[in-house]
mmCIF file of N, CA, C and O in Angstrom:
data_model
loop_
_atom_site.group_PDB
_atom_site.id
_atom_site.type_symbol
_atom_site.label_atom_id
_atom_site.label_comp_id
_atom_site.label_asym_id
_atom_site.label_seq_id
_atom_site.Cartn_x
_atom_site.Cartn_y
_atom_site.Cartn_z
ATOM 1 N N MET S 25 -4.725 -23.195 6.842
ATOM 2 C CA MET S 25 -3.950 -21.175 6.601
ATOM 3 C C MET S 25 -5.419 -20.974 6.369
ATOM 4 O O MET S 25 -5.224 -19.157 7.519
ATOM 5 N N TYR S 26 -6.598 -21.405 6.030
ATOM 6 C CA TYR S 26 -7.814 -20.215 5.666
ATOM 7 C C TYR S 26 -8.601 -20.192 7.232
ATOM 8 O O TYR S 26 -9.254 -19.584 7.028
ATOM 9 N N VAL S 27 -8.782 -21.187 7.203
ATOM 10 C CA VAL S 27 -8.870 -21.569 8.946
ATOM 11 C C VAL S 27 -8.616 -20.345 9.519
ATOM 12 O O VAL S 27 -9.334 -19.334 11.057
ATOM 13 N N VAL S 28 -7.812 -19.887 9.738
ATOM 14 C CA VAL S 28 -7.173 -19.169 11.698
ATOM 15 C C VAL S 28 -7.195 -17.570 10.409
ATOM 16 O O VAL S 28 -7.375 -17.502 10.981
ATOM 17 N N ASN S 29 -7.286 -17.894 9.346
ATOM 18 C CA ASN S 29 -6.953 -16.405 9.247
ATOM 19 C C ASN S 29 -8.564 -15.682 8.783
ATOM 20 O O ASN S 29 -8.923 -14.469 9.403
ATOM 21 N N PHE S 30 -9.715 -16.973 8.481
ATOM 22 C CA PHE S 30 -11.325 -16.330 9.488
ATOM 23 C C PHE S 30 -11.483 -16.449 10.498
ATOM 24 O O PHE S 30 -12.157 -15.780 10.497
ATOM 25 N N ILE S 31 -11.063 -16.943 11.255
ATOM 26 C CA ILE S 31 -11.623 -17.325 12.832
ATOM 27 C C ILE S 31 -10.515 -15.761 13.363
ATOM 28 O O ILE S 31 -11.109 -14.944 13.936
ATOM 29 N N VAL S 32 -9.306 -15.110 12.545
ATOM 30 C CA VAL S 32 -8.800 -14.002 13.021
ATOM 31 C C VAL S 32 -9.587 -12.888 12.610
ATOM 32 O O VAL S 32 -10.015 -11.701 13.308
ATOM 33 N N VAL S 33 -10.719 -12.380 11.051
ATOM 34 C CA VAL S 33 -11.504 -11.654 10.368
ATOM 35 C C VAL S 33 -11.985 -11.297 11.577
ATOM 36 O O VAL S 33 -12.794 -10.714 12.138
ATOM 37 N N LEU S 34 -13.162 -12.584 12.174
ATOM 38 C CA LEU S 34 -13.929 -12.839 12.699
ATOM 39 C C LEU S 34 -13.629 -11.913 14.469
ATOM 40 O O LEU S 34 -14.702 -11.543 14.686
ATOM 41 N N ILE S 35 -12.257 -12.317 14.565
ATOM 42 C CA ILE S 35 -12.419 -11.852 15.987
ATOM 43 C C ILE S 35 -12.501 -10.111 15.764
ATOM 44 O O ILE S 35 -12.227 -9.543 16.826
ATOM 45 N N LEU S 36 -11.599 -10.148 14.239
ATOM 46 C CA LEU S 36 -10.831 -8.444 14.450
ATOM 47 C C LEU S 36 -12.465 -7.521 14.062
ATOM 48 O O LEU S 36 -12.543 -6.565 14.216
ATOM 49 N N ILE S 37 -13.486 -8.350 13.410
ATOM 50 C CA ILE S 37 -14.314 -7.073 13.415
ATOM 51 C C ILE S 37 -15.848 -6.661 13.941
ATOM 52 O O ILE S 37 -15.979 -5.466 13.351
ATOM 53 N N GLY S 38 -15.077 -7.270 15.277
ATOM 54 C CA GLY S 38 -15.504 -5.660 16.001
ATOM 55 C C GLY S 38 -15.057 -4.023 16.170
ATOM 56 O O GLY S 38 -15.503 -3.312 16.819
ATOM 57 N N LYS S 39 -14.073 -4.246 15.895
ATOM 58 C CA LYS S 39 -12.792 -3.289 15.625
ATOM 59 C C LYS S 39 -13.334 -2.624 14.815
ATOM 60 O O LYS S 39 -13.676 -2.469 13.565
ATOM 61 N N HIS S 40 -14.322 -0.707 15.002
ATOM 62 C CA HIS S 40 -14.527 0.319 14.265
ATOM 63 C C HIS S 40 -13.824 0.609 13.351
ATOM 64 O O HIS S 40 -13.897 1.137 13.006
ATOM 65 N N SER S 41 -12.407 0.886 14.250
ATOM 66 C CA SER S 41 -11.377 1.996 13.690
ATOM 67 C C SER S 41 -10.222 1.167 14.243
ATOM 68 O O SER S 41 -10.009 0.344 15.597
ATOM 69 N N PRO S 42 -8.864 1.581 13.862
ATOM 70 C CA PRO S 42 -7.475 1.439 14.171
ATOM 71 C C PRO S 42 -7.413 1.954 15.534
ATOM 72 O O PRO S 42 -7.977 3.173 15.547
ATOM 73 N N ALA S 43 -6.823 1.445 16.521
ATOM 74 C CA ALA S 43 -6.715 2.108 18.062
ATOM 75 C C ALA S 43 -5.233 2.983 17.974
ATOM 76 O O ALA S 43 -4.613 4.208 19.147
ATOM 77 N N PHE S 44 -4.900 2.662 17.238
ATOM 78 C CA PHE S 44 -3.385 3.953 16.074
ATOM 79 C C PHE S 44 -3.550 5.665 16.131
ATOM 80 O O PHE S 44 -3.310 6.229 16.253
ATOM 81 N N LEU S 45 -5.107 5.506 15.436
ATOM 82 C CA LEU S 45 -5.899 6.827 15.520
ATOM 83 C C LEU S 45 -5.671 7.895 16.915
ATOM 84 O O LEU S 45 -7.050 7.267 17.332
ATOM 85 N N MET S 46 -5.625 8.391 16.461
ATOM 86 C CA MET S 46 -5.813 9.653 18.090
ATOM 87 C C MET S 46 -7.013 10.398 17.632
ATOM 88 O O MET S 46 -7.598 10.941 18.196
ATOM 89 N N HIS S 47 -6.448 11.060 16.643
ATOM 90 C CA HIS S 47 -7.533 12.478 15.567
ATOM 91 C C HIS S 47 -8.396 12.279 14.931
ATOM 92 O O HIS S 47 -8.351 10.775 13.855
ATOM 93 N N PRO S 48 -9.968 11.629 14.401
ATOM 94 C CA PRO S 48 -11.043 11.108 13.610
ATOM 95 C C PRO S 48 -10.301 12.164 12.145
ATOM 96 O O PRO S 48 -9.828 12.338 12.258
ATOM 97 N N LEU S 49 -10.920 11.225 11.328
ATOM 98 C CA LEU S 49 -9.754 11.448 9.892
ATOM 99 C C LEU S 49 -11.187 12.516 8.966
ATOM 100 O O LEU S 49 -12.206 12.258 9.097
ATOM 101 N N PRO S 50 -10.857 13.232 8.342
ATOM 102 C CA PRO S 50 -11.152 14.470 7.818
ATOM 103 C C PRO S 50 -12.701 14.249 7.029
ATOM 104 O O PRO S 50 -12.084 12.813 6.546
ATOM 105 N N ASP S 51 -12.795 15.220 6.033
ATOM 106 C CA ASP S 51 -14.625 14.251 6.057
ATOM 107 C C ASP S 51 -14.272 14.697 4.365
ATOM 108 O O ASP S 51 -13.608 15.850 4.659
ATOM 109 N N ILE S 52 -13.982 13.943 4.143
ATOM 110 C CA ILE S 52 -13.567 14.014 2.996
ATOM 111 C C ILE S 52 -14.908 13.514 1.528
ATOM 112 O O ILE S 52 -15.698 13.003 1.290
ATOM 113 N N ASN S 53 -15.438 14.775 0.570
ATOM 114 C CA ASN S 53 -16.758 15.067 0.216
ATOM 115 C C ASN S 53 -16.561 13.650 -1.134
ATOM 116 O O ASN S 53 -15.454 14.287 -1.839
ATOM 117 N N GLY S 54 -17.860 13.536 -1.596
ATOM 118 C CA GLY S 54 -17.682 12.926 -2.818
ATOM 119 C C GLY S 54 -16.864 13.597 -3.998
ATOM 120 O O GLY S 54 -16.631 13.112 -5.280
ATOM 121 N N LYS S 55 -16.342 14.598 -4.312
ATOM 122 C CA LYS S 55 -15.737 15.194 -5.646
ATOM 123 C C LYS S 55 -14.556 15.459 -5.820
ATOM 124 O O LYS S 55 -13.526 14.807 -6.158
ATOM 125 N N LYS S 56 -14.203 14.954 -4.079
ATOM 126 C CA LYS S 56 -12.124 14.908 -3.614
ATOM 127 C C LYS S 56 -12.288 13.322 -4.743
ATOM 128 O O LYS S 56 -11.032 13.456 -4.650
ATOM 129 N N TRP S 57 -13.543 12.726 -3.602
ATOM 130 C CA TRP S 57 -13.326 10.833 -4.002
ATOM 131 C C TRP S 57 -12.940 10.919 -5.721
ATOM 132 O O TRP S 57 -11.706 9.869 -6.002
ATOM 133 N N PHE S 58 -14.174 11.352 -6.094
ATOM 134 C CA PHE S 58 -13.557 11.481 -7.663
ATOM 135 C C PHE S 58 -12.890 12.048 -8.771
ATOM 136 O O PHE S 58 -12.505 11.595 -8.681
ATOM 137 N N GLN S 59 -12.214 12.462 -7.548
ATOM 138 C CA GLN S 59 -11.384 13.248 -8.871
ATOM 139 C C GLN S 59 -9.347 12.229 -7.885
ATOM 140 O O GLN S 59 -8.689 11.912 -8.922
ATOM 141 N N TYR S 60 -9.608 11.636 -7.018
ATOM 142 C CA TYR S 60 -8.999 10.626 -6.313
ATOM 143 C C TYR S 60 -8.953 9.807 -7.144
ATOM 144 O O TYR S 60 -8.277 9.452 -7.672
ATOM 145 N N LEU S 61 -10.015 9.031 -6.874
ATOM 146 C CA LEU S 61 -10.705 8.046 -8.344
ATOM 147 C C LEU S 61 -9.953 8.200 -9.863
ATOM 148 O O LEU S 61 -9.370 7.488 -11.200
ATOM 149 N N VAL S 62 -10.352 10.039 -9.914
ATOM 150 C CA VAL S 62 -9.786 9.582 -11.810
ATOM 151 C C VAL S 62 -8.065 9.378 -11.778
ATOM 152 O O VAL S 62 -7.388 8.687 -12.745
ATOM 153 N N VAL S 63 -7.050 10.204 -10.691
ATOM 154 C CA VAL S 63 -5.698 10.672 -10.824
ATOM 155 C C VAL S 63 -5.198 8.795 -11.035
ATOM 156 O O VAL S 63 -4.776 9.381 -11.518
ATOM 157 N N ILE S 64 -6.264 8.468 -10.100
ATOM 158 C CA ILE S 64 -5.314 6.771 -9.417
ATOM 159 C C ILE S 64 -5.563 5.546 -11.040
ATOM 160 O O ILE S 64 -5.131 5.055 -11.936
ATOM 161 N N VAL S 65 -7.146 6.223 -11.885
ATOM 162 C CA VAL S 65 -7.392 5.003 -13.054
ATOM 163 C C VAL S 65 -6.171 5.762 -14.145
ATOM 164 O O VAL S 65 -5.961 4.646 -14.701
ATOM 165 N N SER S 66 -6.130 7.032 -14.221
ATOM 166 C CA SER S 66 -5.542 7.345 -15.500
ATOM 167 C C SER S 66 -4.106 7.702 -14.620
ATOM 168 O O SER S 66 -3.184 6.591 -16.265
ATOM 169 N N VAL S 67 -3.279 6.656 -13.829
ATOM 170 C CA VAL S 67 -2.696 6.388 -13.540
ATOM 171 C C VAL S 67 -1.578 4.956 -14.503
ATOM 172 O O VAL S 67 -0.663 4.667 -14.069
ATOM 173 N N VAL S 68 -3.004 4.448 -13.654
ATOM 174 C CA VAL S 68 -3.047 2.859 -13.968
ATOM 175 C C VAL S 68 -3.616 2.562 -15.089
ATOM 176 O O VAL S 68 -2.415 1.555 -16.629
ATOM 177 N N ILE S 69 -3.803 3.995 -15.939
ATOM 178 C CA ILE S 69 -4.096 3.751 -17.610
ATOM 179 C C ILE S 69 -2.597 3.443 -18.027
ATOM 180 O O ILE S 69 -1.675 3.226 -19.058
ATOM 181 N N ILE S 70 -2.357 4.838 -17.872
ATOM 182 C CA ILE S 70 -0.567 5.012 -18.165
ATOM 183 C C ILE S 70 -0.441 4.218 -18.142
ATOM 184 O O ILE S 70 1.051 4.119 -19.088
ATOM 185 N N LEU S 71 0.895 3.110 -17.098
ATOM 186 C CA LEU S 71 1.583 2.680 -16.750
ATOM 187 C C LEU S 71 1.004 1.381 -17.838
ATOM 188 O O LEU S 71 1.613 -0.038 -18.045
ATOM 189 N N ALA S 72 -0.243 1.022 -17.856
ATOM 190 C CA ALA S 72 -0.773 -0.063 -18.388
ATOM 191 C C ALA S 72 -0.117 -0.315 -20.252
ATOM 192 O O ALA S 72 0.246 -1.212 -20.759
ATOM 193 N N LEU S 73 -0.249 1.189 -20.932
ATOM 194 C CA LEU S 73 0.418 1.262 -21.902
ATOM 195 C C LEU S 73 1.427 0.787 -22.020
ATOM 196 O O LEU S 73 1.919 1.165 -23.120
ATOM 197 N N ILE S 74 2.451 1.686 -21.658
ATOM 198 C CA ILE S 74 3.580 1.815 -21.265
ATOM 199 C C ILE S 74 4.230 0.262 -21.326
ATOM 200 O O ILE S 74 5.430 0.207 -22.132
ATOM 201 N N SER S 75 3.427 -0.188 -20.376
ATOM 202 C CA SER S 75 3.588 -2.253 -20.006
ATOM 203 C C SER S 75 3.501 -2.765 -21.639
ATOM 204 O O SER S 75 4.727 -3.530 -21.544
ATOM 205 N N ILE S 76 2.810 -2.301 -22.147
ATOM 206 C CA ILE S 76 1.951 -3.196 -23.046
ATOM 207 C C ILE S 76 3.197 -2.478 -24.507
ATOM 208 O O ILE S 76 3.706 -3.809 -25.697
ATOM 209 N N ASN S 77 3.565 -1.500 -24.323
ATOM 210 C CA ASN S 77 3.956 -1.187 -25.794
ATOM 211 C C ASN S 77 5.676 -0.668 -25.402
ATOM 212 O O ASN S 77 6.182 -0.003 -26.495
ATOM 213 N N ILE S 78 6.774 -1.314 -24.709
ATOM 214 C CA ILE S 78 7.611 -1.053 -24.153
ATOM 215 C C ILE S 78 8.708 -1.998 -25.053
ATOM 216 O O ILE S 78 9.572 -0.915 -25.469
ATOM 217 N N HIS S 79 7.589 -2.822 -26.032
ATOM 218 C CA HIS S 79 8.542 -3.621 -26.324
ATOM 219 C C HIS S 79 7.911 -4.887 -27.566
ATOM 220 O O HIS S 79 6.730 -5.165 -26.544
ATOM 221 N N GLY S 80 7.986 -5.052 -28.286
ATOM 222 C CA GLY S 80 7.961 -5.681 -29.884
ATOM 223 C C GLY S 80 7.163 -7.437 -28.394
ATOM 224 O O GLY S 80 7.737 -7.667 -28.089
ATOM 225 N N GLU S 81 6.951 -8.223 -30.391
ATOM 226 C CA GLU S 81 6.461 -10.133 -29.246
ATOM 227 C C GLU S 81 7.586 -10.483 -29.302
ATOM 228 O O GLU S 81 8.956 -10.453 -29.773
ATOM 229 N N MET S 82 7.946 -11.303 -28.240
ATOM 230 C CA MET S 82 8.839 -11.832 -28.238
ATOM 231 C C MET S 82 8.896 -13.390 -29.065
ATOM 232 O O MET S 82 8.139 -13.986 -29.363
ATOM 233 N N ALA S 83 10.247 -13.357 -29.195
ATOM 234 C CA ALA S 83 10.339 -14.643 -30.638
ATOM 235 C C ALA S 83 9.787 -15.703 -29.331
ATOM 236 O O ALA S 83 10.861 -16.419 -28.768
ATOM 237 N N GLY S 84 9.040 -17.076 -29.855
ATOM 238 C CA GLY S 84 8.243 -17.532 -29.767
ATOM 239 C C GLY S 84 7.975 -18.147 -29.161
ATOM 240 O O GLY S 84 6.181 -18.583 -27.688
ATOM 241 N N ALA S 85 6.873 -16.833 -27.756
ATOM 242 C CA ALA S 85 5.914 -16.588 -27.220
ATOM 243 C C ALA S 85 4.476 -17.294 -27.259
ATOM 244 O O ALA S 85 3.700 -17.960 -26.608
ATOM 245 N N HIS S 86 4.206 -17.039 -28.256
ATOM 246 C CA HIS S 86 3.237 -17.913 -28.682
ATOM 247 C C HIS S 86 2.884 -19.592 -29.241
ATOM 248 O O HIS S 86 2.400 -19.807 -29.034
ATOM 249 N N ASN S 87 4.654 -20.037 -28.437
ATOM 250 C CA ASN S 87 4.380 -21.535 -28.603
ATOM 251 C C ASN S 87 4.298 -21.706 -27.410
ATOM 252 O O ASN S 87 5.070 -22.856 -26.716
ATOM 253 N N ARG S 88 4.450 -20.863 -26.209
ATOM 254 C CA ARG S 88 4.984 -21.507 -24.352
ATOM 255 C C ARG S 88 3.927 -22.613 -24.479
ATOM 256 O O ARG S 88 4.412 -22.924 -22.969
ATOM 257 N N PHE S 89 2.873 -23.033 -24.457
ATOM 258 C CA PHE S 89 2.041 -23.655 -24.443
ATOM 259 C C PHE S 89 2.171 -25.049 -25.141
ATOM 260 O O PHE S 89 0.630 -26.061 -24.764
ATOM 261 N N SER S 90 2.606 -25.099 -26.034
ATOM 262 C CA SER S 90 2.570 -26.579 -26.930
ATOM 263 C C SER S 90 4.059 -27.331 -26.342
ATOM 264 O O SER S 90 4.211 -27.290 -25.478
ATOM 265 N N LEU S 91 2.962 -28.676 -26.548
ATOM 266 C CA LEU S 91 3.912 -29.693 -26.614
ATOM 267 C C LEU S 91 5.551 -30.664 -26.597
ATOM 268 O O LEU S 91 5.558 -30.871 -26.691
ATOM 269 N N TYR S 92 4.532 -29.518 -28.177
ATOM 270 C CA TYR S 92 6.380 -29.662 -28.820
ATOM 271 C C TYR S 92 7.005 -28.520 -29.858
ATOM 272 O O TYR S 92 7.005 -27.435 -29.702
#
């Protein structure tokens, strides 16, 4: 599969834009990109904090790699 994927990437690398785009993409300045980045990172941090604190330690979780 790696070889097939590599060949497909080499074939498609010549395309510069998707064929389904009829209008050019709007120009977004650096400030807008930074705002989007801050929002995405904030959401990921909040979701990580929620998933860390959603429950306490599970019984026996520290023994998951032991042989006995």
